[in-house]
Amino acid sequence: MLNRTLARTATTLARAAVRPAARLPARVAVVPSLRTFTTSFARFEPTALSTKLGEELQFERDNADNATEPDFLAAFKAEGVWQVVDEEGSDEIILTRTFGNENIRLIFSISDLDAEQDLPEAFQDEEAADAGSGGLGDEAAAATETSFPVETSITITKPSGGALTIDAIAQDGLFTINNIAFYPDADVALGMTSEDDWKRQGLYMGPAFDNLDEGVQSEFETYLEERGVNSALALFIPDLAEWKEQKEYVKWLEGTKTFLEQ
């Protein structure tokens, strides 16, 4: 019986060896059906936006001085010292004057007035207490309100050539000087193009003003005060910047609202 079983097993193995392998079912490539995605957006209705802009515009008009030129600006111009260049639509204001054989240009922008630039309280207290370290103006201690800082660039040129550019911040009746650069070529200092900016970037801009000897700092402050870069001007500039920003914002509201309604 054992022999019969062994023989049957051997026969089964032999048949399995010659039997073709069972066929696996062929894989069918299924191409997914293309689905059409239709997204419907609500139609934009400009009336709602135009209405909101109109409400904002009315608010600004109701809370603004409707005079074409505010009294503080008219009084500043009446002094006849500085000329104000304010082009409609520009974010910059330029003040110019002459002093002896020198031409002085002060320029500042209103583009960052919306950003908060609060100085540390300790720094403000120090500046109010002592205007002798890069700060011009004795009226700072009398300022009761903290105004926002306005970055200014003051350029002084002479017919003989060359230019000084002073970067300073006007705030609370103070000009806080950051640095003073000398340019052998006045055209590079005064240039307003991107090429001029590129040329200036490669030049030595002078040391940080605070790193200068205190005596040198004091003399530079006197030099600028003599040319009208003083407390009165440092108090005037933030007011002028705020008025300019308000004026351009109202014009932006008017233009945008009109565009949407056309």
PDB file of N, CA and C in Angstrom, residues 134-192:
ATOM      1  N   GLY A 134      22.766 113.942  18.460  1.00  0.00           N
ATOM      2  CA  GLY A 134      22.125 113.662  17.183  1.00  0.00           C
ATOM      3  C   GLY A 134      20.745 114.250  17.080  1.00  0.00           C
ATOM      4  N   GLY A 135      20.339 115.117  18.006  1.00  0.00           N
ATOM      5  CA  GLY A 135      19.001 115.695  17.948  1.00  0.00           C
ATOM      6  C   GLY A 135      19.073 117.196  17.847  1.00  0.00           C
ATOM      7  N   LEU A 136      18.316 117.774  16.903  1.00  0.00           N
ATOM      8  CA  LEU A 136      18.311 119.214  16.721  1.00  0.00           C
ATOM      9  C   LEU A 136      17.016 119.777  17.270  1.00  0.00           C
ATOM     10  N   GLY A 137      17.086 120.794  18.099  1.00  0.00           N
ATOM     11  CA  GLY A 137      15.881 121.486  18.527  1.00  0.00           C
ATOM     12  C   GLY A 137      15.722 121.526  20.023  1.00  0.00           C
ATOM     13  N   ASP A 138      15.480 122.724  20.563  1.00  0.00           N
ATOM     14  CA  ASP A 138      15.293 122.877  22.001  1.00  0.00           C
ATOM     15  C   ASP A 138      13.825 122.787  22.401  1.00  0.00           C
ATOM     16  N   GLU A 139      12.914 122.718  21.427  1.00  0.00           N
ATOM     17  CA  GLU A 139      11.503 122.709  21.747  1.00  0.00           C
ATOM     18  C   GLU A 139      10.981 121.309  22.017  1.00  0.00           C
ATOM     19  N   ALA A 140      11.835 120.297  21.911  1.00  0.00           N
ATOM     20  CA  ALA A 140      11.369 118.919  22.080  1.00  0.00           C
ATOM     21  C   ALA A 140      10.812 118.684  23.467  1.00  0.00           C
ATOM     22  N   ALA A 141      11.448 119.276  24.487  1.00  0.00           N
ATOM     23  CA  ALA A 141      10.994 119.050  25.852  1.00  0.00           C
ATOM     24  C   ALA A 141       9.605 119.635  26.083  1.00  0.00           C
ATOM     25  N   ALA A 142       9.246 120.628  25.250  1.00  0.00           N
ATOM     26  CA  ALA A 142       7.940 121.268  25.423  1.00  0.00           C
ATOM     27  C   ALA A 142       6.839 120.542  24.659  1.00  0.00           C
ATOM     28  N   ALA A 143       7.209 119.577  23.820  1.00  0.00           N
ATOM     29  CA  ALA A 143       6.197 118.876  23.030  1.00  0.00           C
ATOM     30  C   ALA A 143       5.357 117.998  23.950  1.00  0.00           C
ATOM     31  N   THR A 144       4.046 118.150  23.864  1.00  0.00           N
ATOM     32  CA  THR A 144       3.154 117.390  24.739  1.00  0.00           C
ATOM     33  C   THR A 144       2.612 116.147  24.050  1.00  0.00           C
ATOM     34  N   GLU A 145       2.661 116.102  22.713  1.00  0.00           N
ATOM     35  CA  GLU A 145       2.129 114.975  21.982  1.00  0.00           C
ATOM     36  C   GLU A 145       3.236 114.343  21.182  1.00  0.00           C
ATOM     37  N   THR A 146       3.219 113.010  21.125  1.00  0.00           N
ATOM     38  CA  THR A 146       4.231 112.313  20.341  1.00  0.00           C
ATOM     39  C   THR A 146       3.744 112.176  18.917  1.00  0.00           C
ATOM     40  N   SER A 147       4.462 112.752  17.983  1.00  0.00           N
ATOM     41  CA  SER A 147       4.096 112.640  16.571  1.00  0.00           C
ATOM     42  C   SER A 147       4.805 111.433  15.972  1.00  0.00           C
ATOM     43  N   PHE A 148       4.356 111.015  14.795  1.00  0.00           N
ATOM     44  CA  PHE A 148       5.010 109.895  14.138  1.00  0.00           C
ATOM     45  C   PHE A 148       6.317 110.367  13.508  1.00  0.00           C
ATOM     46  N   PRO A 149       7.308 109.494  13.426  1.00  0.00           N
ATOM     47  CA  PRO A 149       8.599 109.893  12.849  1.00  0.00           C
ATOM     48  C   PRO A 149       8.531 109.958  11.325  1.00  0.00           C
ATOM     49  N   VAL A 150       9.161 110.960  10.764  1.00  0.00           N
ATOM     50  CA  VAL A 150       9.216 111.129   9.307  1.00  0.00           C
ATOM     51  C   VAL A 150      10.686 111.132   8.880  1.00  0.00           C
ATOM     52  N   GLU A 151      11.038 110.182   8.042  1.00  0.00           N
ATOM     53  CA  GLU A 151      12.414 110.107   7.550  1.00  0.00           C
ATOM     54  C   GLU A 151      12.632 111.179   6.480  1.00  0.00           C
ATOM     55  N   THR A 152      13.684 111.935   6.630  1.00  0.00           N
ATOM     56  CA  THR A 152      13.988 113.009   5.690  1.00  0.00           C
ATOM     57  C   THR A 152      15.406 112.845   5.144  1.00  0.00           C
ATOM     58  N   SER A 153      15.597 113.375   3.954  1.00  0.00           N
ATOM     59  CA  SER A 153      16.931 113.414   3.354  1.00  0.00           C
ATOM     60  C   SER A 153      17.216 114.856   2.968  1.00  0.00           C
ATOM     61  N   ILE A 154      18.266 115.439   3.551  1.00  0.00           N
ATOM     62  CA  ILE A 154      18.607 116.840   3.336  1.00  0.00           C
ATOM     63  C   ILE A 154      19.914 116.897   2.534  1.00  0.00           C
ATOM     64  N   THR A 155      19.868 117.535   1.378  1.00  0.00           N
ATOM     65  CA  THR A 155      21.054 117.617   0.527  1.00  0.00           C
ATOM     66  C   THR A 155      21.457 119.076   0.346  1.00  0.00           C
ATOM     67  N   ILE A 156      22.719 119.364   0.585  1.00  0.00           N
ATOM     68  CA  ILE A 156      23.263 120.719   0.464  1.00  0.00           C
ATOM     69  C   ILE A 156      24.340 120.714  -0.625  1.00  0.00           C
ATOM     70  N   THR A 157      24.160 121.588  -1.609  1.00  0.00           N
ATOM     71  CA  THR A 157      25.128 121.674  -2.714  1.00  0.00           C
ATOM     72  C   THR A 157      25.659 123.101  -2.835  1.00  0.00           C
ATOM     73  N   LYS A 158      26.855 123.195  -3.454  1.00  0.00           N
ATOM     74  CA  LYS A 158      27.475 124.484  -3.734  1.00  0.00           C
ATOM     75  C   LYS A 158      27.886 124.529  -5.194  1.00  0.00           C
ATOM     76  N   PRO A 159      27.998 125.745  -5.767  1.00  0.00           N
ATOM     77  CA  PRO A 159      28.426 125.851  -7.170  1.00  0.00           C
ATOM     78  C   PRO A 159      29.809 125.253  -7.410  1.00  0.00           C
ATOM     79  N   SER A 160      30.636 125.225  -6.369  1.00  0.00           N
ATOM     80  CA  SER A 160      31.991 124.690  -6.523  1.00  0.00           C
ATOM     81  C   SER A 160      31.994 123.171  -6.715  1.00  0.00           C
ATOM     82  N   GLY A 161      30.861 122.533  -6.446  1.00  0.00           N
ATOM     83  CA  GLY A 161      30.765 121.082  -6.634  1.00  0.00           C
ATOM     84  C   GLY A 161      30.671 120.337  -5.321  1.00  0.00           C
ATOM     85  N   GLY A 162      30.283 119.082  -5.434  1.00  0.00           N
ATOM     86  CA  GLY A 162      30.143 118.249  -4.247  1.00  0.00           C
ATOM     87  C   GLY A 162      28.823 118.485  -3.535  1.00  0.00           C
ATOM     88  N   ALA A 163      28.520 117.590  -2.621  1.00  0.00           N
ATOM     89  CA  ALA A 163      27.260 117.698  -1.881  1.00  0.00           C
ATOM     90  C   ALA A 163      27.354 116.943  -0.566  1.00  0.00           C
ATOM     91  N   LEU A 164      26.635 117.444   0.423  1.00  0.00           N
ATOM     92  CA  LEU A 164      26.430 116.733   1.685  1.00  0.00           C
ATOM     93  C   LEU A 164      24.984 116.257   1.720  1.00  0.00           C
ATOM     94  N   THR A 165      24.772 115.016   2.112  1.00  0.00           N
ATOM     95  CA  THR A 165      23.421 114.502   2.306  1.00  0.00           C
ATOM     96  C   THR A 165      23.282 114.021   3.742  1.00  0.00           C
ATOM     97  N   ILE A 166      22.297 114.576   4.422  1.00  0.00           N
ATOM     98  CA  ILE A 166      22.072 114.243   5.830  1.00  0.00           C
ATOM     99  C   ILE A 166      20.765 113.463   5.932  1.00  0.00           C
ATOM    100  N   ASP A 167      20.828 112.249   6.432  1.00  0.00           N
ATOM    101  CA  ASP A 167      19.627 111.457   6.688  1.00  0.00           C
ATOM    102  C   ASP A 167      19.221 111.666   8.146  1.00  0.00           C
ATOM    103  N   ALA A 168      18.006 112.147   8.344  1.00  0.00           N
ATOM    104  CA  ALA A 168      17.550 112.466   9.695  1.00  0.00           C
ATOM    105  C   ALA A 168      16.063 112.178   9.826  1.00  0.00           C
ATOM    106  N   ILE A 169      15.614 111.972  11.055  1.00  0.00           N
ATOM    107  CA  ILE A 169      14.202 111.717  11.341  1.00  0.00           C
ATOM    108  C   ILE A 169      13.624 112.916  12.075  1.00  0.00           C
ATOM    109  N   ALA A 170      12.519 113.444  11.546  1.00  0.00           N
ATOM    110  CA  ALA A 170      11.834 114.565  12.178  1.00  0.00           C
ATOM    111  C   ALA A 170      10.707 114.032  13.044  1.00  0.00           C
ATOM    112  N   GLN A 171      10.747 114.366  14.324  1.00  0.00           N
ATOM    113  CA  GLN A 171       9.711 113.921  15.250  1.00  0.00           C
ATOM    114  C   GLN A 171       9.754 114.764  16.519  1.00  0.00           C
ATOM    115  N   ASP A 172       8.578 115.207  16.942  1.00  0.00           N
ATOM    116  CA  ASP A 172       8.450 115.935  18.214  1.00  0.00           C
ATOM    117  C   ASP A 172       9.413 117.114  18.323  1.00  0.00           C
ATOM    118  N   GLY A 173       9.555 117.873  17.258  1.00  0.00           N
ATOM    119  CA  GLY A 173      10.421 119.039  17.309  1.00  0.00           C
ATOM    120  C   GLY A 173      11.900 118.742  17.302  1.00  0.00           C
ATOM    121  N   LEU A 174      12.258 117.530  16.896  1.00  0.00           N
ATOM    122  CA  LEU A 174      13.668 117.129  16.841  1.00  0.00           C
ATOM    123  C   LEU A 174      14.017 116.582  15.464  1.00  0.00           C
ATOM    124  N   PHE A 175      15.207 116.866  15.015  1.00  0.00           N
ATOM    125  CA  PHE A 175      15.815 116.152  13.898  1.00  0.00           C
ATOM    126  C   PHE A 175      16.869 115.225  14.497  1.00  0.00           C
ATOM    127  N   THR A 176      16.624 113.935  14.446  1.00  0.00           N
ATOM    128  CA  THR A 176      17.591 112.958  14.929  1.00  0.00           C
ATOM    129  C   THR A 176      18.421 112.499  13.738  1.00  0.00           C
ATOM    130  N   ILE A 177      19.687 112.855  13.727  1.00  0.00           N
ATOM    131  CA  ILE A 177      20.552 112.579  12.578  1.00  0.00           C
ATOM    132  C   ILE A 177      21.060 111.142  12.635  1.00  0.00           C
ATOM    133  N   ASN A 178      20.965 110.454  11.506  1.00  0.00           N
ATOM    134  CA  ASN A 178      21.492 109.091  11.411  1.00  0.00           C
ATOM    135  C   ASN A 178      22.896 109.068  10.831  1.00  0.00           C
ATOM    136  N   ASN A 179      23.085 109.746   9.721  1.00  0.00           N
ATOM    137  CA  ASN A 179      24.434 109.809   9.144  1.00  0.00           C
ATOM    138  C   ASN A 179      24.532 110.979   8.176  1.00  0.00           C
ATOM    139  N   ILE A 180      25.770 111.342   7.861  1.00  0.00           N
ATOM    140  CA  ILE A 180      26.045 112.426   6.920  1.00  0.00           C
ATOM    141  C   ILE A 180      27.017 111.889   5.875  1.00  0.00           C
ATOM    142  N   ALA A 181      26.592 111.940   4.611  1.00  0.00           N
ATOM    143  CA  ALA A 181      27.414 111.422   3.510  1.00  0.00           C
ATOM    144  C   ALA A 181      27.926 112.592   2.666  1.00  0.00           C
ATOM    145  N   PHE A 182      29.145 112.443   2.145  1.00  0.00           N
ATOM    146  CA  PHE A 182      29.702 113.431   1.225  1.00  0.00           C
ATOM    147  C   PHE A 182      29.816 112.805  -0.155  1.00  0.00           C
ATOM    148  N   TYR A 183      29.346 113.547  -1.179  1.00  0.00           N
ATOM    149  CA  TYR A 183      29.434 113.100  -2.566  1.00  0.00           C
ATOM    150  C   TYR A 183      30.286 114.090  -3.352  1.00  0.00           C
ATOM    151  N   PRO A 184      31.377 113.635  -3.965  1.00  0.00           N
ATOM    152  CA  PRO A 184      32.152 114.546  -4.811  1.00  0.00           C
ATOM    153  C   PRO A 184      31.348 115.057  -5.999  1.00  0.00           C
ATOM    154  N   ASP A 185      30.390 114.236  -6.486  1.00  0.00           N
ATOM    155  CA  ASP A 185      29.561 114.610  -7.619  1.00  0.00           C
ATOM    156  C   ASP A 185      28.157 114.932  -7.117  1.00  0.00           C
ATOM    157  N   ALA A 186      27.758 116.193  -7.196  1.00  0.00           N
ATOM    158  CA  ALA A 186      26.444 116.604  -6.690  1.00  0.00           C
ATOM    159  C   ALA A 186      25.306 115.956  -7.466  1.00  0.00           C
ATOM    160  N   ASP A 187      25.540 115.670  -8.758  1.00  0.00           N
ATOM    161  CA  ASP A 187      24.481 115.049  -9.571  1.00  0.00           C
ATOM    162  C   ASP A 187      24.106 113.672  -9.030  1.00  0.00           C
ATOM    163  N   VAL A 188      25.078 112.949  -8.510  1.00  0.00           N
ATOM    164  CA  VAL A 188      24.786 111.630  -7.925  1.00  0.00           C
ATOM    165  C   VAL A 188      23.960 111.797  -6.663  1.00  0.00           C
ATOM    166  N   ALA A 189      24.278 112.808  -5.872  1.00  0.00           N
ATOM    167  CA  ALA A 189      23.539 113.037  -4.626  1.00  0.00           C
ATOM    168  C   ALA A 189      22.100 113.452  -4.889  1.00  0.00           C
ATOM    169  N   LEU A 190      21.883 114.237  -5.942  1.00  0.00           N
ATOM    170  CA  LEU A 190      20.551 114.775  -6.217  1.00  0.00           C
ATOM    171  C   LEU A 190      19.727 113.901  -7.143  1.00  0.00           C
ATOM    172  N   GLY A 191      20.363 112.955  -7.825  1.00  0.00           N
ATOM    173  CA  GLY A 191      19.673 112.145  -8.824  1.00  0.00           C
ATOM    174  C   GLY A 191      18.498 111.368  -8.247  1.00  0.00           C
ATOM    175  N   MET A 192      17.420 111.267  -9.016  1.00  0.00           N
ATOM    176  CA  MET A 192      16.202 110.604  -8.558  1.00  0.00           C
ATOM    177  C   MET A 192      15.927 109.306  -9.307  1.00  0.00           C
TER     178      MET A 192
END
